[in-house]
Short mmCIF file of C-alpha atoms in Angstrom, two decimals:
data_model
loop_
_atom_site.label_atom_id
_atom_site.label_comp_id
_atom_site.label_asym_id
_atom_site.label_seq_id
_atom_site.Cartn_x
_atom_site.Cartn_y
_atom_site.Cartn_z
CA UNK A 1 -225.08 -74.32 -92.36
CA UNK A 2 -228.63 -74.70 -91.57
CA UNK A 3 -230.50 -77.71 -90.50
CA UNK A 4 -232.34 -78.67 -93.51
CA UNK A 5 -229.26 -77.85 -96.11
CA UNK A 6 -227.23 -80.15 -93.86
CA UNK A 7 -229.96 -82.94 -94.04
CA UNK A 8 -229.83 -82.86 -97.49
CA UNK A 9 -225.99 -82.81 -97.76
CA UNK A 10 -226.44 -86.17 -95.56
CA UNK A 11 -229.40 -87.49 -97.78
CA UNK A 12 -227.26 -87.10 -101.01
CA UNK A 13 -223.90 -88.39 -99.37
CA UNK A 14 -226.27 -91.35 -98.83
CA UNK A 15 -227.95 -91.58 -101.56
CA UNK A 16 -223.89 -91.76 -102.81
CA UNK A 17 -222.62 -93.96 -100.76
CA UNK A 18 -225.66 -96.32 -102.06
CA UNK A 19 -224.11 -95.94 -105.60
CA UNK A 20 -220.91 -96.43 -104.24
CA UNK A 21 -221.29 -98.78 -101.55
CA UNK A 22 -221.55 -103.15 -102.09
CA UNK A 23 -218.99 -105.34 -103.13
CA UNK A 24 -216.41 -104.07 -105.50
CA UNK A 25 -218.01 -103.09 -108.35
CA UNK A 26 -216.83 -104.80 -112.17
CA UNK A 27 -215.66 -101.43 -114.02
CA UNK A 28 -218.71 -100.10 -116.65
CA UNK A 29 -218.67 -101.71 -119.79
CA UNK A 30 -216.85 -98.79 -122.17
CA UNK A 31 -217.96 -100.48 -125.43
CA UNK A 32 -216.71 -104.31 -126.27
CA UNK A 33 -215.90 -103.99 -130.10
CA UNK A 34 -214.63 -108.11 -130.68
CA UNK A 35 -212.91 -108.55 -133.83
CA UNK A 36 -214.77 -111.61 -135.27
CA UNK A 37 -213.14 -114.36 -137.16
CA UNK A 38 -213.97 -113.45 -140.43
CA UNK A 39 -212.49 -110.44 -139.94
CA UNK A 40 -208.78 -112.20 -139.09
CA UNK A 41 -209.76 -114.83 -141.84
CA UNK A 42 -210.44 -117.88 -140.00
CA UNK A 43 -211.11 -121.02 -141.45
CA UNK A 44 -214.11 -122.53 -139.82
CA UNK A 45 -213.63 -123.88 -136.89
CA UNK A 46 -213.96 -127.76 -136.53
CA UNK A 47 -214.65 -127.91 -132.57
CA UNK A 48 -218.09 -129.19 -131.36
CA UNK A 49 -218.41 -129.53 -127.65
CA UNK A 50 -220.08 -126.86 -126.14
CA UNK A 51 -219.70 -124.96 -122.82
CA UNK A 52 -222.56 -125.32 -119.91
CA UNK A 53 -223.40 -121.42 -119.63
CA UNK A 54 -223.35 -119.11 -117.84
CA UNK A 55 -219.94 -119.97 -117.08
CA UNK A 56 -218.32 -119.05 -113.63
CA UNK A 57 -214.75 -119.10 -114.20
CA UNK A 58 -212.31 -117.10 -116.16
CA UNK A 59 -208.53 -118.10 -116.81
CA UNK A 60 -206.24 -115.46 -117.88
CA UNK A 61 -203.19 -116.42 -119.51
CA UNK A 62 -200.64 -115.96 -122.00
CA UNK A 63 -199.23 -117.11 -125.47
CA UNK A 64 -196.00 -116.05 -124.45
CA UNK A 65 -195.00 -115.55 -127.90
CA UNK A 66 -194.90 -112.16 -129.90
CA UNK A 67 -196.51 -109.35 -129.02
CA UNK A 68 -198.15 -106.96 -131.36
CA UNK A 69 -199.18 -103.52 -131.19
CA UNK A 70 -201.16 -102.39 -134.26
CA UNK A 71 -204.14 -103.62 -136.01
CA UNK A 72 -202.31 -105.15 -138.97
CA UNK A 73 -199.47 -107.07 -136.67
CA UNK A 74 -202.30 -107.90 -134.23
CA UNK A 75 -204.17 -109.77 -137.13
CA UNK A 76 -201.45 -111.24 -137.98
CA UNK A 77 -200.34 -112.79 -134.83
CA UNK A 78 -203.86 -114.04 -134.35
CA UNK A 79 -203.33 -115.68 -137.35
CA UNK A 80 -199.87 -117.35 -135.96
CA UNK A 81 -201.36 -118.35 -132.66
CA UNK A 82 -204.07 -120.03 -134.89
CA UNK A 83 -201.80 -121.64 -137.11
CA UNK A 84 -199.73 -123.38 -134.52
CA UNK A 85 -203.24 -124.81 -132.31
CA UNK A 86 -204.53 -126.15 -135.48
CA UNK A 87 -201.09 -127.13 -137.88
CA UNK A 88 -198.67 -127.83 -135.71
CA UNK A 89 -201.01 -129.21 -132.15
CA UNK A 90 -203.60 -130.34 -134.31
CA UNK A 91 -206.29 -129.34 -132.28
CA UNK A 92 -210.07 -128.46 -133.65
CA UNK A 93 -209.55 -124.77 -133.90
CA UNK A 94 -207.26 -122.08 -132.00
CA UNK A 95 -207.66 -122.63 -128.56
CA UNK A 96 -208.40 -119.75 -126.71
CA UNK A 97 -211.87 -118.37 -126.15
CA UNK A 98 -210.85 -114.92 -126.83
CA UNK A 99 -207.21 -113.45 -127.32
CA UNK A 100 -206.25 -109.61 -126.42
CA UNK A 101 -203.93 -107.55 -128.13
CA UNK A 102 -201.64 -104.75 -127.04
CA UNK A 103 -203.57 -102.54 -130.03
CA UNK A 104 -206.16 -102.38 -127.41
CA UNK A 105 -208.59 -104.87 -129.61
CA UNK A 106 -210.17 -107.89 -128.46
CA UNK A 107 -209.98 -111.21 -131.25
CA UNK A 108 -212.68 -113.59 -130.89
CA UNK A 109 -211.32 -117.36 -130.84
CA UNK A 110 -213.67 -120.04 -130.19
CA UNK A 111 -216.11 -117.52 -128.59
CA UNK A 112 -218.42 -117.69 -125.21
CA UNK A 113 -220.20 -120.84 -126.35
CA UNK A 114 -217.43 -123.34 -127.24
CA UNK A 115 -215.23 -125.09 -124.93
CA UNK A 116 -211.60 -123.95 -125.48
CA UNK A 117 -208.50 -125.87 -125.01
CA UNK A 118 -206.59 -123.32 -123.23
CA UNK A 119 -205.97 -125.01 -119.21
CA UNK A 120 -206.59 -128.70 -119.02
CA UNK A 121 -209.33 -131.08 -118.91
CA UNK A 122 -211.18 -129.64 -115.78
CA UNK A 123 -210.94 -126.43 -116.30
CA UNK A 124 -211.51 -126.44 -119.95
CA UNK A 125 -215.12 -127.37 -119.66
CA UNK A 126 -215.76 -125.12 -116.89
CA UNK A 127 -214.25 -121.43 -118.01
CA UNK A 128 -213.74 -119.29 -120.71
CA UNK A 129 -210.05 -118.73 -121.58
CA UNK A 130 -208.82 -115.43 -122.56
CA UNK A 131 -205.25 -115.19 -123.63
CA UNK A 132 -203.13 -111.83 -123.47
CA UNK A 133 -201.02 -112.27 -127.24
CA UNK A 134 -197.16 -111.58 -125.62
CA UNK A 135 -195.10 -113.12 -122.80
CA UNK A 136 -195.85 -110.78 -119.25
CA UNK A 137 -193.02 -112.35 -117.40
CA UNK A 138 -191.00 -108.50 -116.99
CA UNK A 139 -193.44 -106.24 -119.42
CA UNK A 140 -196.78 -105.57 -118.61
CA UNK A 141 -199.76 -105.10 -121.57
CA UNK A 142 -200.75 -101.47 -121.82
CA UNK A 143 -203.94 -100.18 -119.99
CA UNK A 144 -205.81 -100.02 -122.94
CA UNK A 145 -205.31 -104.38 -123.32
CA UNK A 146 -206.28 -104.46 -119.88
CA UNK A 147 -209.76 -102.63 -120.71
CA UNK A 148 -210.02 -104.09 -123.53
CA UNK A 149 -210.01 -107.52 -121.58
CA UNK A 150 -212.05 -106.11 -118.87
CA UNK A 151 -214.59 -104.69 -121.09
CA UNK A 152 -214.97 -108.34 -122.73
CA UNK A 153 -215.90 -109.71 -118.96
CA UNK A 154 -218.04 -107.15 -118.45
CA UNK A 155 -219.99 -107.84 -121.75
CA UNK A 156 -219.55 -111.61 -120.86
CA UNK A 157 -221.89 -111.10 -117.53
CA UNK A 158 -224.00 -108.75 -119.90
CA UNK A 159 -224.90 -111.01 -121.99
CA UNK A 160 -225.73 -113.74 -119.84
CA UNK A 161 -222.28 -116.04 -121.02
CA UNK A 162 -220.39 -115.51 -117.49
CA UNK A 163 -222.19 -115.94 -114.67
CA UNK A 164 -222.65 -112.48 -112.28
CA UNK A 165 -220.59 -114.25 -109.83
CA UNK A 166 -217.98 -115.08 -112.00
CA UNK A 167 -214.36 -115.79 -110.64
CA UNK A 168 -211.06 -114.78 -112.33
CA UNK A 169 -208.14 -117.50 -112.15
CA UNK A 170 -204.43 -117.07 -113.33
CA UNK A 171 -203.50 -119.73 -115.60
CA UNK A 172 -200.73 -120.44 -112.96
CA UNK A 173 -203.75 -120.85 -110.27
CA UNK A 174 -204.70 -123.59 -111.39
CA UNK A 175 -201.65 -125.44 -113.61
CA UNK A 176 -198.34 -125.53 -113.17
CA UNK A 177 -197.11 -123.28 -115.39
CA UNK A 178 -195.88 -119.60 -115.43
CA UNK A 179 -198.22 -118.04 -117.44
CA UNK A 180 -199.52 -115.21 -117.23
CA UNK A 181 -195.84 -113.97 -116.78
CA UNK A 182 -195.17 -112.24 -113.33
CA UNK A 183 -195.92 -108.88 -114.31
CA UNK A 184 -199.64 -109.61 -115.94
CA UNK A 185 -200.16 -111.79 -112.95
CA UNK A 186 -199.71 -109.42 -110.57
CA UNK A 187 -202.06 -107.09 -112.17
CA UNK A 188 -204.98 -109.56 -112.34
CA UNK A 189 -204.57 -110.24 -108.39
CA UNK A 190 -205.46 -106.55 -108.23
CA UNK A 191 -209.04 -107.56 -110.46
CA UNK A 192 -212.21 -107.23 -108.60
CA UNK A 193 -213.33 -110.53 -109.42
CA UNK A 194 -210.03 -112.21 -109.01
CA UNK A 195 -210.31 -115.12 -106.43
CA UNK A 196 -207.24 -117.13 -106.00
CA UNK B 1 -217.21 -80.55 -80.07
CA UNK B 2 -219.43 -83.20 -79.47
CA UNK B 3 -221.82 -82.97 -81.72
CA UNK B 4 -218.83 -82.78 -84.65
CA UNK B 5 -217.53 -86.00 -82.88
CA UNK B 6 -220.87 -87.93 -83.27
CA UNK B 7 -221.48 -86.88 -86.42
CA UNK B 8 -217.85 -88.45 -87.56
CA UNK B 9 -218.56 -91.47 -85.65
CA UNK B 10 -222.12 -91.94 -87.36
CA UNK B 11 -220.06 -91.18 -91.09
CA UNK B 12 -217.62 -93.95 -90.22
CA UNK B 13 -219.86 -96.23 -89.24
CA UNK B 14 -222.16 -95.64 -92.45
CA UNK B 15 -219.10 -96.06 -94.84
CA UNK B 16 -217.85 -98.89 -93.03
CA UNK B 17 -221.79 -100.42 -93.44
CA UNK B 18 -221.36 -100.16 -96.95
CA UNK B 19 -218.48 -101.78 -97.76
CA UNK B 20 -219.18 -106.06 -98.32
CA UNK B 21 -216.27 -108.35 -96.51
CA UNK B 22 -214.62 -110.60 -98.97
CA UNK B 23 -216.03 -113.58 -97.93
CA UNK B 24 -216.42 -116.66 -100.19
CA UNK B 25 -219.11 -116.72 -102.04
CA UNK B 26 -222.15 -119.21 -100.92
CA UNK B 27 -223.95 -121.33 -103.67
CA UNK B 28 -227.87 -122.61 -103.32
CA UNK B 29 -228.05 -126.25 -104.37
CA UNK B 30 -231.22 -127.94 -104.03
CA UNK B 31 -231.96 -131.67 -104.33
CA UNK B 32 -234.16 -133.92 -104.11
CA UNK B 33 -234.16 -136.87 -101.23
CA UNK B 34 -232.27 -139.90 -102.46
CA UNK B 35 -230.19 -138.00 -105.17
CA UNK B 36 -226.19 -137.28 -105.49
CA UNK B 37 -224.73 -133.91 -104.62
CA UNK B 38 -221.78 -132.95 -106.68
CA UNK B 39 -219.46 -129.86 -106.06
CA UNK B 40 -215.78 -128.86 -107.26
CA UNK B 41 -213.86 -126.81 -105.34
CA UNK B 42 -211.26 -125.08 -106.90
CA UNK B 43 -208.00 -124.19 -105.18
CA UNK B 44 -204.31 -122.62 -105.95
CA UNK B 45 -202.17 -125.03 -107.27
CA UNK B 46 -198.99 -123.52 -106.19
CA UNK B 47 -200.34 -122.83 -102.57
CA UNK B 48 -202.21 -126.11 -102.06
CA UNK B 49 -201.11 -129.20 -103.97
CA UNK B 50 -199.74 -130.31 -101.40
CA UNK B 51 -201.59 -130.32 -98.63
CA UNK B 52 -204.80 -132.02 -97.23
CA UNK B 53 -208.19 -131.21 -98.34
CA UNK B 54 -211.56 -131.66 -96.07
CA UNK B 55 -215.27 -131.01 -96.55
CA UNK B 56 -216.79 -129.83 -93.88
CA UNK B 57 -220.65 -129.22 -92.10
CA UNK B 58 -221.09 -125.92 -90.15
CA UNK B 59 -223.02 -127.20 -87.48
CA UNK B 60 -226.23 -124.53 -86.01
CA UNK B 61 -223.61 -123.53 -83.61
CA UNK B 62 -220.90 -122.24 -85.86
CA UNK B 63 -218.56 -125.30 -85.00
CA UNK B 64 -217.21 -127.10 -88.08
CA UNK B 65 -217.59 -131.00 -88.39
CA UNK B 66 -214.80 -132.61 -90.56
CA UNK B 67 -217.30 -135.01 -92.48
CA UNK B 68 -213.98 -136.58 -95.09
CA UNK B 69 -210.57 -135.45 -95.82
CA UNK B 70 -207.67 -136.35 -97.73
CA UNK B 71 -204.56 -138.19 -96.57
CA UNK B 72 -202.32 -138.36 -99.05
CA UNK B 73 -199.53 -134.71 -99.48
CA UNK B 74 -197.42 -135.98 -102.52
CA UNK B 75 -199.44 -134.23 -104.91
CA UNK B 76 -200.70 -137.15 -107.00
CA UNK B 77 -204.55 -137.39 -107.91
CA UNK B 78 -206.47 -139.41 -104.33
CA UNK B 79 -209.82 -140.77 -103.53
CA UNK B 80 -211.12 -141.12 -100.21
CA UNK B 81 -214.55 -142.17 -99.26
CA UNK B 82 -215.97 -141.96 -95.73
CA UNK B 83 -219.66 -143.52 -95.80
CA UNK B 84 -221.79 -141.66 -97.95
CA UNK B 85 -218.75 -139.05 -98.27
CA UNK B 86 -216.33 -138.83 -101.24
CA UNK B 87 -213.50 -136.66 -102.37
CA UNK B 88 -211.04 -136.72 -105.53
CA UNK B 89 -208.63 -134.64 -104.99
CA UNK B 90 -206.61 -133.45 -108.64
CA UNK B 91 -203.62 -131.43 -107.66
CA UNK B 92 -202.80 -131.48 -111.57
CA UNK B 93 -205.97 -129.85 -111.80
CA UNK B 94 -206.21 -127.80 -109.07
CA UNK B 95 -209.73 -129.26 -108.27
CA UNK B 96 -211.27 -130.87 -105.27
CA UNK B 97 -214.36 -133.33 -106.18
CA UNK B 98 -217.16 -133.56 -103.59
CA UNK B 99 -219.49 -136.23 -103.68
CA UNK B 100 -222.47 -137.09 -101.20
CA UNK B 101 -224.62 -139.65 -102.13
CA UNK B 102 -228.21 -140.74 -100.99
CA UNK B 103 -228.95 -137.29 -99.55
CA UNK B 104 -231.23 -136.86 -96.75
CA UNK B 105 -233.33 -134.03 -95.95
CA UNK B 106 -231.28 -133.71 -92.60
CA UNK B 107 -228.34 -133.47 -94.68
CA UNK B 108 -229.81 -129.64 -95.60
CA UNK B 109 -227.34 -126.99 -94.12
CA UNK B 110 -224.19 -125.35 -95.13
CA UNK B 111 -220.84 -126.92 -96.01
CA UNK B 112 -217.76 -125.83 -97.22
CA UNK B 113 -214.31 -127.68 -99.16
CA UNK B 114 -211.10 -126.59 -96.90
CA UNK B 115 -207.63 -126.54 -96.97
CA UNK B 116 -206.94 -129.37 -93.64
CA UNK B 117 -203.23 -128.31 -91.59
CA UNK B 118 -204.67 -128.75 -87.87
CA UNK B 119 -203.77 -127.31 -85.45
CA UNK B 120 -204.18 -124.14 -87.78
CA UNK B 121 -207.08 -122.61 -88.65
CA UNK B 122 -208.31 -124.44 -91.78
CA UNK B 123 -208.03 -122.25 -94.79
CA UNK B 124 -211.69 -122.08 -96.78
CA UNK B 125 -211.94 -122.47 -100.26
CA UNK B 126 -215.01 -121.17 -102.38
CA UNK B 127 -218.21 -121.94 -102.95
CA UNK B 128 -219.46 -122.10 -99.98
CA UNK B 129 -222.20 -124.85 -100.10
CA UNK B 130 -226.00 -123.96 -99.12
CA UNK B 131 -227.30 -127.87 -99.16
CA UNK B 132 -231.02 -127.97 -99.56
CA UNK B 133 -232.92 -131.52 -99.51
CA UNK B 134 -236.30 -131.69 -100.08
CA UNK B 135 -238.79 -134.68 -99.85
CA UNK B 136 -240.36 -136.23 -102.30
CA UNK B 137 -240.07 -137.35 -106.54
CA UNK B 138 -237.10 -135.41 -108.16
CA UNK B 139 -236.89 -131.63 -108.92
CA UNK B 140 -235.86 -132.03 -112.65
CA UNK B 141 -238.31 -135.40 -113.16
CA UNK B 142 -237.62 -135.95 -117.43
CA UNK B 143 -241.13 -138.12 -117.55
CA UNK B 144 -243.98 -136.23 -117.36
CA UNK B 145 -246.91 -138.83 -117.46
CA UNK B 146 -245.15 -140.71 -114.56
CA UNK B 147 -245.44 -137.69 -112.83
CA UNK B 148 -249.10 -136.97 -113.29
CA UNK B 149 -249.73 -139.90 -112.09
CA UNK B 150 -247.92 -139.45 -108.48
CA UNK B 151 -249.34 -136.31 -108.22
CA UNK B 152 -252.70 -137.15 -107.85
CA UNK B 153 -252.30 -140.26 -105.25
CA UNK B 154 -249.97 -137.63 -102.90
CA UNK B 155 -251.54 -135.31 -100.05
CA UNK B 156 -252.23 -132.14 -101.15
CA UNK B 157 -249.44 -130.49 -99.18
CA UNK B 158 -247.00 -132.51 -101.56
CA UNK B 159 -249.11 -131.50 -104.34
CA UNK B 160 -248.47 -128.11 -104.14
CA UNK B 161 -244.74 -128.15 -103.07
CA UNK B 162 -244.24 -130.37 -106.59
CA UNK B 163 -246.63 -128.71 -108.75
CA UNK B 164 -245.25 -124.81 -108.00
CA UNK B 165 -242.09 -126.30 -108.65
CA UNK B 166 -242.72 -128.01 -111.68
CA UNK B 167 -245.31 -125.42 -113.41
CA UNK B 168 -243.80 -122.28 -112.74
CA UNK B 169 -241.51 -121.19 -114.97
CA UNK B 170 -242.21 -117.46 -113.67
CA UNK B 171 -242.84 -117.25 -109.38
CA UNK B 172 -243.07 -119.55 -106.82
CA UNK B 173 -246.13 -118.16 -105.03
CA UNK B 174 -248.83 -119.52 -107.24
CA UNK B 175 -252.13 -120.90 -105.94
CA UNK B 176 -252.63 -123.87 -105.54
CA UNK B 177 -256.22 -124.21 -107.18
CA UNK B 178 -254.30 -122.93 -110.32
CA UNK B 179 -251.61 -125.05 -110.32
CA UNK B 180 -253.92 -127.95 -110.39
CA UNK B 181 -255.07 -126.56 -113.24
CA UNK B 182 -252.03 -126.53 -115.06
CA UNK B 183 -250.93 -129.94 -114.30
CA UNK B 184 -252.76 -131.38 -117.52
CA UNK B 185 -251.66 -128.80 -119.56
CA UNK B 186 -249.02 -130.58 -122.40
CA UNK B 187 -246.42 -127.72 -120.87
CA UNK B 188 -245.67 -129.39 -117.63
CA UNK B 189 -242.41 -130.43 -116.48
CA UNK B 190 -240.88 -129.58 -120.00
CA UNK B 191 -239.90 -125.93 -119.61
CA UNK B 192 -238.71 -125.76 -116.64
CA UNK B 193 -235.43 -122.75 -117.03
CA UNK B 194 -236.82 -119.56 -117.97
CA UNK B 195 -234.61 -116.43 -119.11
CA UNK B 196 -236.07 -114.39 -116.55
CA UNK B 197 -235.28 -116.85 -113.30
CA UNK B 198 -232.16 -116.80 -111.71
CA UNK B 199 -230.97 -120.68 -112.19
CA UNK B 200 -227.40 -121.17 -111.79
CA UNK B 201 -227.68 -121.70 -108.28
CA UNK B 202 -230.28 -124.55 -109.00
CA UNK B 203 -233.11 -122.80 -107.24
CA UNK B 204 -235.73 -120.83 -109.50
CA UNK B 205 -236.76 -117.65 -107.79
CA UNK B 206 -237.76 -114.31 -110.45
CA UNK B 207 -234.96 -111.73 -110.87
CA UNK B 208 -237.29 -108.81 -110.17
CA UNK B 209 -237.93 -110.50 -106.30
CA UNK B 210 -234.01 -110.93 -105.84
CA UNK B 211 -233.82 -106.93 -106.92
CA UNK B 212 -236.52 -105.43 -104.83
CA UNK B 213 -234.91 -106.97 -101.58
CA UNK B 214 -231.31 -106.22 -102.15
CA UNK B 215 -232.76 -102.40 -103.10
CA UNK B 216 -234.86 -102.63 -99.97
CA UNK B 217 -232.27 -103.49 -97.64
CA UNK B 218 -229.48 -101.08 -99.18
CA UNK B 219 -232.36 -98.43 -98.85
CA UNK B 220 -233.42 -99.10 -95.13
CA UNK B 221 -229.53 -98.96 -93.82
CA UNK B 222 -228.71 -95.79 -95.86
CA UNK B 223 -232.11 -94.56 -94.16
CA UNK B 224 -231.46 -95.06 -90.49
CA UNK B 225 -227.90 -93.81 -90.96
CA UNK B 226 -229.56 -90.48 -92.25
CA UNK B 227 -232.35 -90.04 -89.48
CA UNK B 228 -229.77 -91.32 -87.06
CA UNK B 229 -227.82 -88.04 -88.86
CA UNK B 230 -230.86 -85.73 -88.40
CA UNK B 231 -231.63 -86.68 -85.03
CA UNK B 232 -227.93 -85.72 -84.00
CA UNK B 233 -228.35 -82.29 -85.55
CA UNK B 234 -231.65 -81.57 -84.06
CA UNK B 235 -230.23 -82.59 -80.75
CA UNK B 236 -226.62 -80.66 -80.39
CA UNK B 237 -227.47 -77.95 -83.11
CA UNK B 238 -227.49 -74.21 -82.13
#
């Protein structure tokens, strides 16, 4: 090989280690279609305070109840999870920021903007709780939940709702409980921006 | 042989360049003399409920100085307060609270919330804390009149420090015969965050400025790596 082809061999290498190089990189944004609340017929939400953005911490968790893996079942389990927060807990509107479904579909709760009620009083005011609709203690969601989640984060930092330094927690991180379920937990240590 | 060997070497030691230790992650916070710093410090619940909690100063010479910590190990909510030092910690809430009150501008330097178990090695929790104090009236002043009037009885050193920081919702570099000018303007001291500034970490400094240096020094290591590359061929080639 002669001098000048290997020099530019080298430059590009460079050139794609520079692309490649830095701190673990958040995957690309594939798109970050959110099923809004009208869409699973919510009744207005009733919650007021509001969340100091951009937000740096994310808690995964989940509802440990049933999963769903269509559209229609999906909607309807929103619906459940919904149901129970605001009939049976009483509380100002379903309590997760954002739920994922194992359709692969992201279902917007309270949103980026309003505090959830999804970890506790701390953390509450100072994250954005997404909640995986199954129980994770011996199945895993699908890879296409997991983007779908992902996806949301990255649109989060896109937007300017998470902060760029953002930190994922597992609900278990930081309560004592055992969501996420073992399996989903152990997937989410493996997240670039997981910090324990 | 050689030059194959060198070349490796160099390849390594570019990749290696590249990738960023997982260190935790240091936050700016900038205060004014007199006020309260607040930080939480998160931490595992399952790993350290238990155990004691300290906030530390990392002296000029790397050494850490254990400024508070936290006595109590059964896992129920305690305060302790050493001087001007405070800590809650919430095990229930996997949170540490950090207070320091009455900051002084010697209290500028870095800190960080740990996990105490000497003899070991104290584990670190994030943020790391970049502690800033600077002299003078407060950074986020809500009364603007009151503040016209101190500006014009302070030295003109002060002046400018305050003003910049007050009227420039874009960069801090502006003159100072401009500033001036903008001090009677009815916009001063009321819009203070600006899309375009990076604020979460307290400290207003433009985006584009943060970009240009982080390109700048990705560029110039990738750069002597590749002359570094060149010169090697040049020097062992055929």
């Amino acid at each position: 090989m002669s001098a000048p082809c290997a020099l530019l061999a080298w430059a590009l290498l460079a050139l794609l280690g520079l692309g490649l190089g830095g701190p673990r990189e958040d995957p690309p944004i594939t798109c970050c279609p959110i099923v809004p609340r009208r869409e699973w017929r919510a009744p207005a939400s009733k919650c007021t305070k509001k969340l100091k953005l951009p937000v740096r911490y994310v808690v995964v968790s989940h509802t440990a109840g049933s999963p769903c893996d269509c559209p229609a079942s999906c909607l309807m389990q929103v619906q459940n999870v919904h149901n129970f927060h605001t009939g049976t807990l009483n509380w100002c509107d379903v309590g997760y920021n954002f739920l994922i479904g194992e359709d692969g579909l992201v279902y917007e709760g309270r949103g980026w903007d309003t505090k959830g009620d999804h970890t506790g009083p701390t953390w509450n005011l100072i994250s954005i709780g997404i909640s995986f609709m199954g129980n994770y203690m011996e199945r895993s969601p699908p890879p296409r939940a997991l983007r779908a989640a992902q996806s949301l984060l990255a649109w989060g930092v896109a937007q300017g709702k998470l902060s760029p330094t953002y930190e994922v927690k597992g609900h278990r991180d930081v309560q004592r409980t055992l969501s996420p379920g073992d399996r989903l937990y152990e997937i989410i240590q493996t997240w670039p921006r997981y910090h324990e | 042989m050689r030059k194959a060997r060198l070349q490796e070497l160099l390849w390594m030691l570019f990749i290696s360049e590249l990738q960023a230790a997982t260190e935790p992650h240091e936050e700016k916070y900038v205060l004014a003399a007199g006020e309260t710093l607040n930080v939480q410090c998160p931490f595992s619940i399952q790993k350290y409920a238990n155990s004691q909690k300290a906030w530390q100063r990392l002296m000029d010479t790397g050494e850490p100085l254990t400024l508070v910590f936290t006595e109590s190990v059964s896992g129920n909510p305690s305060q302790v307060r050493m001087g001007r030092y405070f800590l809650e910690d919430i095990p229930s809430e996997a949170m540490l609270n950090v207070q320091m009150t009455s900051l002084q501008v010697e209290d500028s330097g870095l800190y960080r919330c740990v996990i105490y178990h000497p003899p070991k090695d104290p584990d670190i929790l994030s943020p790391l804390v970049r502690l800033v104090v600077i002299k003078g009236t407060t950074v986020s002043d809500k009364n603007p009149t009151q503040n016209l009037a101190k500006i014009s009885t302070l030295p003109p050193t002060t002046t400018k420090a305050q003003s910049t920081l007050l009227n420039s919702p874009r960069t801090v570099t502006q003159l100072l015969p401009k500033s001036t000018a903008d001090i009677s303007s009815p916009g001063l001291g009321v819009n203070i965050t600006n899309a375009t500034d990076v604020t979460s970490y307290g400290f207003r400094v433009p985006v584009i400025n943060i970009v240009i240096l982080v390109l700048c020094g990705l560029l110039s290591k990738s750069l002597v790596f590749t002359v570094l590359l060149a010169v090697t061929q040049r020097s062992f080639g055929p």
